[in-house]
Amino acid sequence: MDNLPDEILLTIFDYLPPRILWSIISKVCRRWKNVVSHRVITMWDYNKVLKTHKGVVAIFGIRHQTSRQSPRGLAINFHTLNIRELVLCDNFPLGEMFMKSVHSIKTLRHLDVFTLQNLHTGYLPPPEVNSIVLNNNIQPGYLLNLARRKELKALHMYGRSQYYAVNEMSTMIVIQAKHLTHLTLRCPEISDPRWLVFSQCINLLQLQLYACWSVTANGVAHVLQLPKLQVLHITGSRMVRITALMELIPTLSRSIVELNLSASSFSSQHIALLAATLPDLRKMEVWRCDLTAADVLQLASGLTKLEDLDTDVELNSVDLMYLSEHPALKELRCLYEGEIINDELQAQSHIHVRSALTAPFPLRACGEGPSAGVLLHAHAYKPIDGVTLTI
């Protein structure tokens, strides 16, 4: 790779999503960072749009500020770009002229715009966009109009998006069911009967459902056997009791490699069953579950291919030494006291250990673990968080 010219590297990088270029590829070395900078830029000032060259494929505007540039000037410059992904924050002057300009970008596939005003049907994304983040309030009718557009592959609702009309969301999912591959929702008001619509999304690869306070085992059962599902997050599902969860775990799709059961009834009784059902599980998050340190060790021992374990259980130095012998574990977040990760442990371990106290968002913010915290606090979004996907 070191001997490849920049032109070849750029050709290879063009096959990767812009977010991966920004958050991973640019961190490899100084040369790759320089190469990526010609494809992906992060704007701390929207006026920099005027200096953006045509080789850029993604723009992340992540600063919460009011741009000094007029909407007309920004719109004219966006019109000249060939970007695939556009992320802008709160105070961007979203308006008719800007949206017309966005519609002129035929290469755009992912749109994520934080706005202080309610989204209405005049702010629908261009037909070419198949991945969208709705991260604030939306006016009645927006989802129904969005559903009638071209096929939608990814829909993520962050921030205060729990205020959407549930019946409109159900209708939209039914209409787009055969196209959706990625879906993220907050579900405090979605009860069992409405979970049936998720089962129609047979091409889903990733399903993230947070704040599932109203659902019982009857509702959850609808999503566990989606044939292509690889990532499943269901948090806050306290209405799914211990015995019901025992019956549900064996029905999980064998294709799942990432599972999040934070703030659920998951306990020591379910560990062996989960290990037998999902032996290829790579990543798991279990915050606010009835687990002990011994349970975490048993969980890791049973899941021999587990690479990332995220929990709020407190572990001591002996526990960490035991986990350091795990054949696959690379990332571990847990609670631990003081400086117990000593030089000997660091020398022997291949695991990157993080404190649960330094999670991106405090547990008290959402009560359901870091993933749900990121979703709830999407106004603090940064591209490196990787909370949206480009299709």
GROMACS .gro file of C-alpha atoms in nm:
model
  391
    1MET     CA    1   0.000   0.000   0.000
    2ASP     CA    2   0.287   0.238   0.074
    3ASN     CA    3   0.403   0.215  -0.286
    4LEU     CA    4   0.066   0.291  -0.443
    5PRO     CA    5   0.030   0.637  -0.598
    6ASP     CA    6  -0.233   0.872  -0.458
    7GLU     CA    7  -0.453   0.826  -0.765
    8ILE     CA    8  -0.484   0.451  -0.698
    9LEU     CA    9  -0.554   0.509  -0.328
   10LEU     CA   10  -0.832   0.752  -0.419
   11THR     CA   11  -0.983   0.495  -0.655
   12ILE     CA   12  -0.983   0.236  -0.377
   13PHE     CA   13  -1.121   0.480  -0.120
   14ASP     CA   14  -1.408   0.573  -0.349
   15TYR     CA   15  -1.557   0.228  -0.280
   16LEU     CA   16  -1.587   0.313   0.093
   17PRO     CA   17  -1.861   0.521   0.260
   18PRO     CA   18  -1.751   0.880   0.333
   19ARG     CA   19  -1.803   0.826   0.706
   20ILE     CA   20  -1.551   0.541   0.707
   21LEU     CA   21  -1.303   0.757   0.519
   22TRP     CA   22  -1.337   1.034   0.777
   23SER     CA   23  -1.346   0.830   1.099
   24ILE     CA   24  -1.109   0.542   1.018
   25ILE     CA   25  -0.906   0.574   0.699
   26SER     CA   26  -0.789   0.928   0.775
   27LYS     CA   27  -0.652   0.808   1.111
   28VAL     CA   28  -0.418   0.543   0.963
   29CYS     CA   29  -0.131   0.773   0.872
   30ARG     CA   30  -0.053   1.129   0.767
   31ARG     CA   31  -0.045   1.042   0.398
   32TRP     CA   32  -0.388   0.877   0.404
   33LYS     CA   33  -0.525   1.174   0.598
   34ASN     CA   34  -0.402   1.407   0.325
   35VAL     CA   35  -0.554   1.187   0.056
   36VAL     CA   36  -0.889   1.163   0.235
   37SER     CA   37  -0.897   1.539   0.290
   38HIS     CA   38  -0.955   1.571  -0.083
   39ARG     CA   39  -1.272   1.362  -0.048
   40VAL     CA   40  -1.425   1.433   0.294
   41ILE     CA   41  -1.423   1.766   0.480
   42THR     CA   42  -1.551   1.874   0.820
   43MET     CA   43  -1.674   2.231   0.827
   44TRP     CA   44  -1.644   2.435   1.143
   45ASP     CA   45  -1.770   2.734   0.948
   46TYR     CA   46  -2.028   2.703   0.672
   47ASN     CA   47  -1.854   2.982   0.483
   48LYS     CA   48  -1.592   2.722   0.389
   49VAL     CA   49  -1.844   2.579   0.145
   50LEU     CA   50  -1.738   2.855  -0.091
   51LYS     CA   51  -1.384   2.711  -0.094
   52THR     CA   52  -1.487   2.350  -0.143
   53HIS     CA   53  -1.349   2.183  -0.454
   54LYS     CA   54  -1.544   1.944  -0.674
   55GLY     CA   55  -1.354   1.633  -0.560
   56VAL     CA   56  -1.527   1.631  -0.221
   57VAL     CA   57  -1.777   1.345  -0.174
   58ALA     CA   58  -1.902   1.431   0.178
   59ILE     CA   59  -1.946   1.740   0.393
   60PHE     CA   60  -1.991   1.729   0.770
   61GLY     CA   61  -2.103   2.064   0.909
   62ILE     CA   62  -2.085   1.987   1.280
   63ARG     CA   63  -2.059   2.327   1.446
   64HIS     CA   64  -2.369   2.474   1.612
   65GLN     CA   65  -2.355   2.827   1.482
   66THR     CA   66  -2.535   3.066   1.254
   67SER     CA   67  -2.355   3.099   0.925
   68ARG     CA   68  -2.260   3.447   0.812
   69GLN     CA   69  -2.309   3.329   0.456
   70SER     CA   70  -2.651   3.399   0.306
   71PRO     CA   71  -2.873   3.100   0.216
   72ARG     CA   72  -2.853   3.212  -0.147
   73GLY     CA   73  -2.474   3.206  -0.152
   74LEU     CA   74  -2.458   2.865   0.012
   75ALA     CA   75  -2.725   2.727  -0.219
   76ILE     CA   76  -2.539   2.843  -0.528
   77ASN     CA   77  -2.220   2.675  -0.412
   78PHE     CA   78  -2.390   2.347  -0.317
   79HIS     CA   79  -2.530   2.342  -0.668
   80THR     CA   80  -2.175   2.299  -0.804
   81LEU     CA   81  -2.080   2.001  -0.585
   82ASN     CA   82  -2.091   1.626  -0.650
   83ILE     CA   83  -2.119   1.515  -0.289
   84ARG     CA   84  -2.275   1.185  -0.177
   85GLU     CA   85  -2.331   1.268   0.190
   86LEU     CA   86  -2.440   1.595   0.355
   87VAL     CA   87  -2.463   1.651   0.732
   88LEU     CA   88  -2.548   1.998   0.866
   89CYS     CA   89  -2.627   2.118   1.219
   90ASP     CA   90  -2.889   2.324   1.401
   91ASN     CA   91  -2.860   2.679   1.284
   92PHE     CA   92  -2.811   2.618   0.915
   93PRO     CA   93  -3.044   2.853   0.721
   94LEU     CA   94  -3.266   2.580   0.583
   95GLY     CA   95  -3.512   2.726   0.335
   96GLU     CA   96  -3.672   2.692  -0.006
   97MET     CA   97  -3.366   2.810  -0.200
   98PHE     CA   98  -3.133   2.577  -0.012
   99MET     CA   99  -3.360   2.275  -0.065
  100LYS     CA  100  -3.386   2.353  -0.435
  101SER     CA  101  -3.008   2.355  -0.450
  102VAL     CA  102  -2.988   2.023  -0.266
  103HIS     CA  103  -3.230   1.875  -0.519
  104SER     CA  104  -2.985   1.971  -0.793
  105ILE     CA  105  -2.711   1.748  -0.645
  106LYS     CA  106  -2.778   1.429  -0.841
  107THR     CA  107  -2.501   1.239  -0.664
  108LEU     CA  108  -2.646   1.291  -0.313
  109ARG     CA  109  -2.748   0.968  -0.137
  110HIS     CA  110  -2.744   1.051   0.237
  111LEU     CA  111  -2.898   1.363   0.392
  112ASP     CA  112  -2.884   1.458   0.760
  113VAL     CA  113  -2.996   1.810   0.847
  114PHE     CA  114  -3.051   1.932   1.202
  115THR     CA  115  -3.292   2.225   1.197
  116LEU     CA  116  -3.455   2.439   1.463
  117GLN     CA  117  -3.778   2.450   1.269
  118ASN     CA  118  -4.029   2.172   1.214
  119LEU     CA  119  -3.974   1.978   0.894
  120HIS     CA  120  -4.267   1.996   0.653
  121THR     CA  121  -4.331   1.853   0.309
  122GLY     CA  122  -4.149   2.142   0.143
  123TYR     CA  123  -3.825   2.004   0.287
  124LEU     CA  124  -3.844   1.655   0.144
  125PRO     CA  125  -3.509   1.514   0.029
  126PRO     CA  126  -3.419   1.477  -0.339
  127PRO     CA  127  -3.551   1.159  -0.509
  128GLU     CA  128  -3.195   1.023  -0.536
  129VAL     CA  129  -3.148   1.023  -0.157
  130ASN     CA  130  -3.203   0.672  -0.016
  131SER     CA  131  -3.064   0.730   0.334
  132ILE     CA  132  -3.205   1.000   0.559
  133VAL     CA  133  -3.181   1.111   0.921
  134LEU     CA  134  -3.482   1.290   1.071
  135ASN     CA  135  -3.357   1.438   1.392
  136ASN     CA  136  -3.607   1.692   1.513
  137ASN     CA  137  -3.980   1.756   1.507
  138ILE     CA  138  -4.169   1.687   1.185
  139GLN     CA  139  -4.507   1.821   1.087
  140PRO     CA  140  -4.807   1.592   1.023
  141GLY     CA  141  -4.798   1.446   0.676
  142TYR     CA  142  -4.420   1.457   0.636
  143LEU     CA  143  -4.368   1.083   0.678
  144LEU     CA  144  -4.657   0.998   0.445
  145ASN     CA  145  -4.514   1.222   0.171
  146LEU     CA  146  -4.169   1.076   0.230
  147ALA     CA  147  -4.309   0.724   0.198
  148ARG     CA  148  -4.438   0.794  -0.152
  149ARG     CA  149  -4.094   0.892  -0.278
  150LYS     CA  150  -3.836   0.668  -0.442
  151GLU     CA  151  -3.731   0.359  -0.249
  152LEU     CA  152  -3.575   0.436   0.090
  153LYS     CA  153  -3.301   0.207   0.220
  154ALA     CA  154  -3.210   0.373   0.550
  155LEU     CA  155  -3.418   0.576   0.794
  156HIS     CA  156  -3.277   0.695   1.126
  157MET     CA  157  -3.467   0.915   1.372
  158TYR     CA  158  -3.254   1.080   1.640
  159GLY     CA  159  -3.275   1.360   1.895
  160ARG     CA  160  -3.631   1.463   1.975
  161SER     CA  161  -3.775   1.238   1.708
  162GLN     CA  162  -3.992   1.055   1.963
  163TYR     CA  163  -4.261   1.308   1.875
  164TYR     CA  164  -4.341   1.159   1.534
  165ALA     CA  165  -4.693   1.035   1.461
  166VAL     CA  166  -4.683   0.661   1.523
  167ASN     CA  167  -4.962   0.579   1.276
  168GLU     CA  168  -4.782   0.770   0.998
  169MET     CA  169  -4.457   0.590   1.079
  170SER     CA  170  -4.633   0.252   1.059
  171THR     CA  171  -4.779   0.341   0.720
  172MET     CA  172  -4.444   0.459   0.588
  173ILE     CA  173  -4.267   0.140   0.700
  174VAL     CA  174  -4.532  -0.075   0.530
  175ILE     CA  175  -4.492   0.117   0.203
  176GLN     CA  176  -4.110   0.101   0.215
  177ALA     CA  177  -4.085  -0.243   0.378
  178LYS     CA  178  -3.921  -0.427   0.087
  179HIS     CA  179  -3.658  -0.153   0.041
  180LEU     CA  180  -3.548  -0.075   0.398
  181THR     CA  181  -3.216  -0.222   0.509
  182HIS     CA  182  -3.145   0.009   0.808
  183LEU     CA  183  -3.403   0.141   1.055
  184THR     CA  184  -3.358   0.335   1.381
  185LEU     CA  185  -3.650   0.450   1.597
  186ARG     CA  186  -3.746   0.552   1.949
  187CYS     CA  187  -4.042   0.338   2.048
  188PRO     CA  188  -4.197   0.455   2.379
  189GLU     CA  189  -4.546   0.464   2.226
  190ILE     CA  190  -4.517   0.167   1.990
  191SER     CA  191  -4.713  -0.119   2.144
  192ASP     CA  192  -4.731  -0.486   2.043
  193PRO     CA  193  -4.969  -0.468   1.743
  194ARG     CA  194  -4.756  -0.204   1.565
  195TRP     CA  195  -4.441  -0.416   1.598
  196LEU     CA  196  -4.597  -0.643   1.338
  197VAL     CA  197  -4.503  -0.393   1.064
  198PHE     CA  198  -4.132  -0.444   1.140
  199SER     CA  199  -4.165  -0.810   1.043
  200GLN     CA  200  -4.255  -0.703   0.688
  201CYS     CA  201  -3.908  -0.548   0.641
  202ILE     CA  202  -3.754  -0.874   0.524
  203ASN     CA  203  -3.441  -0.707   0.388
  204LEU     CA  204  -3.343  -0.534   0.711
  205LEU     CA  205  -2.976  -0.567   0.800
  206GLN     CA  206  -2.985  -0.330   1.097
  207LEU     CA  207  -3.276  -0.263   1.334
  208GLN     CA  208  -3.226  -0.029   1.631
  209LEU     CA  209  -3.529   0.022   1.854
  210TYR     CA  210  -3.481   0.226   2.170
  211ALA     CA  211  -3.704   0.311   2.468
  212CYS     CA  212  -3.923   0.006   2.406
  213TRP     CA  213  -4.111   0.053   2.731
  214SER     CA  214  -4.455  -0.054   2.604
  215VAL     CA  215  -4.368  -0.373   2.418
  216THR     CA  216  -4.413  -0.723   2.557
  217ALA     CA  217  -4.286  -1.058   2.436
  218ASN     CA  218  -4.572  -1.076   2.183
  219GLY     CA  219  -4.441  -0.766   2.005
  220VAL     CA  220  -4.071  -0.848   2.022
  221ALA     CA  221  -4.134  -1.190   1.869
  222HIS     CA  222  -4.217  -1.020   1.537
  223VAL     CA  223  -3.860  -0.897   1.475
  224LEU     CA  224  -3.637  -1.174   1.604
  225GLN     CA  225  -3.644  -1.390   1.292
  226LEU     CA  226  -3.588  -1.136   1.016
  227PRO     CA  227  -3.381  -1.345   0.773
  228LYS     CA  228  -3.101  -1.099   0.691
  229LEU     CA  229  -3.073  -0.916   1.023
  230GLN     CA  230  -2.716  -0.859   1.141
  231VAL     CA  231  -2.756  -0.581   1.400
  232LEU     CA  232  -3.040  -0.581   1.655
  233HIS     CA  233  -3.083  -0.325   1.935
  234ILE     CA  234  -3.387  -0.351   2.161
  235THR     CA  235  -3.345  -0.145   2.478
  236GLY     CA  236  -3.577  -0.063   2.766
  237SER     CA  237  -3.791  -0.372   2.712
  238ARG     CA  238  -3.862  -0.436   3.081
  239MET     CA  239  -4.212  -0.566   2.996
  240VAL     CA  240  -4.047  -0.872   2.844
  241ARG     CA  241  -4.011  -1.082   3.156
  242ILE     CA  242  -3.732  -1.326   3.240
  243THR     CA  243  -3.926  -1.639   3.146
  244ALA     CA  244  -4.052  -1.483   2.822
  245LEU     CA  245  -3.697  -1.385   2.727
  246MET     CA  246  -3.592  -1.746   2.784
  247GLU     CA  247  -3.842  -1.849   2.516
  248LEU     CA  248  -3.749  -1.569   2.276
  249ILE     CA  249  -3.370  -1.606   2.269
  250PRO     CA  250  -3.371  -1.940   2.080
  251THR     CA  251  -3.576  -1.774   1.803
  252LEU     CA  252  -3.312  -1.507   1.729
  253SER     CA  253  -3.195  -1.499   1.368
  254ARG     CA  254  -2.862  -1.680   1.336
  255SER     CA  255  -2.731  -1.400   1.114
  256ILE     CA  256  -2.714  -1.153   1.406
  257VAL     CA  257  -2.357  -1.048   1.491
  258GLU     CA  258  -2.438  -0.742   1.707
  259LEU     CA  259  -2.692  -0.743   1.989
  260ASN     CA  260  -2.798  -0.474   2.236
  261LEU     CA  261  -3.026  -0.574   2.524
  262SER     CA  262  -2.957  -0.286   2.764
  263ALA     CA  263  -3.223  -0.208   3.026
  264SER     CA  264  -3.389  -0.545   2.970
  265SER     CA  265  -3.453  -0.853   3.184
  266PHE     CA  266  -3.138  -1.023   3.052
  267SER     CA  267  -2.966  -1.206   3.339
  268SER     CA  268  -2.746  -1.503   3.423
  269GLN     CA  269  -3.029  -1.741   3.333
  270HIS     CA  270  -3.004  -1.641   2.967
  271ILE     CA  271  -2.626  -1.655   2.911
  272ALA     CA  272  -2.584  -2.021   2.815
  273LEU     CA  273  -2.892  -2.004   2.595
  274LEU     CA  274  -2.763  -1.697   2.413
  275ALA     CA  275  -2.421  -1.854   2.359
  276ALA     CA  276  -2.583  -2.162   2.207
  277THR     CA  277  -2.814  -1.954   1.986
  278LEU     CA  278  -2.564  -1.695   1.859
  279PRO     CA  279  -2.217  -1.853   1.870
  280ASP     CA  280  -2.092  -1.607   1.607
  281LEU     CA  281  -2.193  -1.294   1.800
  282ARG     CA  282  -1.926  -1.023   1.762
  283LYS     CA  283  -2.057  -0.729   1.964
  284MET     CA  284  -2.289  -0.699   2.263
  285GLU     CA  285  -2.412  -0.418   2.487
  286VAL     CA  286  -2.576  -0.498   2.823
  287TRP     CA  287  -2.622  -0.198   3.052
  288ARG     CA  288  -2.870  -0.189   3.340
  289CYS     CA  289  -2.919  -0.565   3.334
  290ASP     CA  290  -2.915  -0.795   3.636
  291LEU     CA  291  -2.559  -0.917   3.582
  292THR     CA  292  -2.261  -0.970   3.811
  293ALA     CA  293  -1.890  -0.981   3.732
  294ALA     CA  294  -1.909  -1.361   3.725
  295ASP     CA  295  -2.193  -1.339   3.474
  296VAL     CA  296  -1.987  -1.114   3.246
  297LEU     CA  297  -1.699  -1.363   3.254
  298GLN     CA  298  -1.940  -1.648   3.174
  299LEU     CA  299  -2.087  -1.444   2.888
  300ALA     CA  300  -1.745  -1.376   2.737
  301SER     CA  301  -1.639  -1.737   2.785
  302GLY     CA  302  -1.945  -1.869   2.605
  303LEU     CA  303  -1.915  -1.626   2.313
  304THR     CA  304  -1.573  -1.716   2.181
  305LYS     CA  305  -1.598  -1.484   1.878
  306LEU     CA  306  -1.705  -1.178   2.079
  307GLU     CA  307  -1.490  -0.878   1.986
  308ASP     CA  308  -1.667  -0.592   2.167
  309LEU     CA  309  -1.840  -0.608   2.506
  310ASP     CA  310  -2.005  -0.298   2.653
  311THR     CA  311  -2.139  -0.317   3.009
  312ASP     CA  312  -2.175  -0.115   3.329
  313VAL     CA  313  -2.082  -0.411   3.551
  314GLU     CA  314  -1.786  -0.350   3.782
  315LEU     CA  315  -1.483  -0.572   3.718
  316ASN     CA  316  -1.163  -0.602   3.919
  317SER     CA  317  -0.806  -0.665   3.804
  318VAL     CA  318  -0.846  -1.044   3.831
  319ASP     CA  319  -1.155  -1.031   3.610
  320LEU     CA  320  -0.970  -0.821   3.353
  321MET     CA  321  -0.676  -1.059   3.353
  322TYR     CA  322  -0.917  -1.345   3.286
  323LEU     CA  323  -1.076  -1.157   2.998
  324SER     CA  324  -0.733  -1.077   2.855
  325GLU     CA  325  -0.707  -1.446   2.762
  326HIS     CA  326  -1.024  -1.429   2.551
  327PRO     CA  327  -0.938  -1.539   2.193
  328ALA     CA  328  -1.128  -1.259   2.015
  329LEU     CA  329  -1.214  -0.977   2.258
  330LYS     CA  330  -1.064  -0.643   2.150
  331GLU     CA  331  -1.289  -0.376   2.304
  332LEU     CA  332  -1.423  -0.379   2.659
  333ARG     CA  333  -1.613  -0.111   2.847
  334CYS     CA  334  -1.693  -0.169   3.214
  335LEU     CA  335  -1.673  -0.013   3.558
  336TYR     CA  336  -1.347  -0.051   3.745
  337GLU     CA  337  -1.186   0.109   4.046
  338GLY     CA  338  -0.885   0.338   4.023
  339GLU     CA  339  -0.578   0.246   3.821
  340ILE     CA  340  -0.630  -0.129   3.821
  341ILE     CA  341  -0.522  -0.156   3.458
  342ASN     CA  342  -0.156  -0.188   3.547
  343ASP     CA  343   0.150  -0.222   3.327
  344GLU     CA  344   0.149  -0.602   3.355
  345LEU     CA  345  -0.210  -0.623   3.230
  346GLN     CA  346  -0.143  -0.380   2.946
  347ALA     CA  347   0.163  -0.579   2.841
  348GLN     CA  348  -0.024  -0.910   2.833
  349SER     CA  349  -0.358  -0.796   2.701
  350HIS     CA  350  -0.468  -0.719   2.346
  351ILE     CA  351  -0.789  -0.564   2.479
  352HIS     CA  352  -0.863  -0.192   2.477
  353VAL     CA  353  -1.037  -0.130   2.811
  354ARG     CA  354  -1.254   0.179   2.864
  355SER     CA  355  -1.431   0.297   3.177
  356ALA     CA  356  -1.811   0.301   3.172
  357LEU     CA  357  -1.785   0.634   3.354
  358THR     CA  358  -1.642   0.787   3.036
  359ALA     CA  359  -1.920   0.664   2.807
  360PRO     CA  360  -2.017   0.920   2.540
  361PHE     CA  361  -2.330   1.012   2.735
  362PRO     CA  362  -2.393   0.949   3.105
  363LEU     CA  363  -2.623   0.663   3.200
  364ARG     CA  364  -2.860   0.907   3.368
  365ALA     CA  365  -2.918   1.079   3.034
  366CYS     CA  366  -3.128   0.798   2.895
  367GLY     CA  367  -3.113   0.507   3.138
  368GLU     CA  368  -3.058   0.258   2.857
  369GLY     CA  369  -2.686   0.256   2.786
  370PRO     CA  370  -2.446   0.440   2.553
  371SER     CA  371  -2.613   0.351   2.223
  372ALA     CA  372  -2.949   0.491   2.331
  373GLY     CA  373  -2.769   0.791   2.479
  374VAL     CA  374  -2.614   0.873   2.145
  375LEU     CA  375  -2.954   0.852   1.982
  376LEU     CA  376  -3.119   1.076   2.239
  377HIS     CA  377  -2.839   1.333   2.225
  378ALA     CA  378  -2.795   1.347   1.851
  379HIS     CA  379  -2.768   1.727   1.872
  380ALA     CA  380  -2.415   1.657   2.001
  381TYR     CA  381  -2.345   1.440   1.699
  382LYS     CA  382  -1.999   1.422   1.550
  383PRO     CA  383  -1.909   1.214   1.242
  384ILE     CA  384  -1.670   0.996   1.438
  385ASP     CA  385  -1.963   0.868   1.647
  386GLY     CA  386  -2.070   0.669   1.344
  387VAL     CA  387  -2.437   0.680   1.434
  388THR     CA  388  -2.560   0.697   1.074
  389LEU     CA  389  -2.484   0.484   0.775
  390THR     CA  390  -2.434   0.566   0.412
  391ILE     CA  391  -2.583   0.323   0.163
   0.00000   0.00000   0.00000
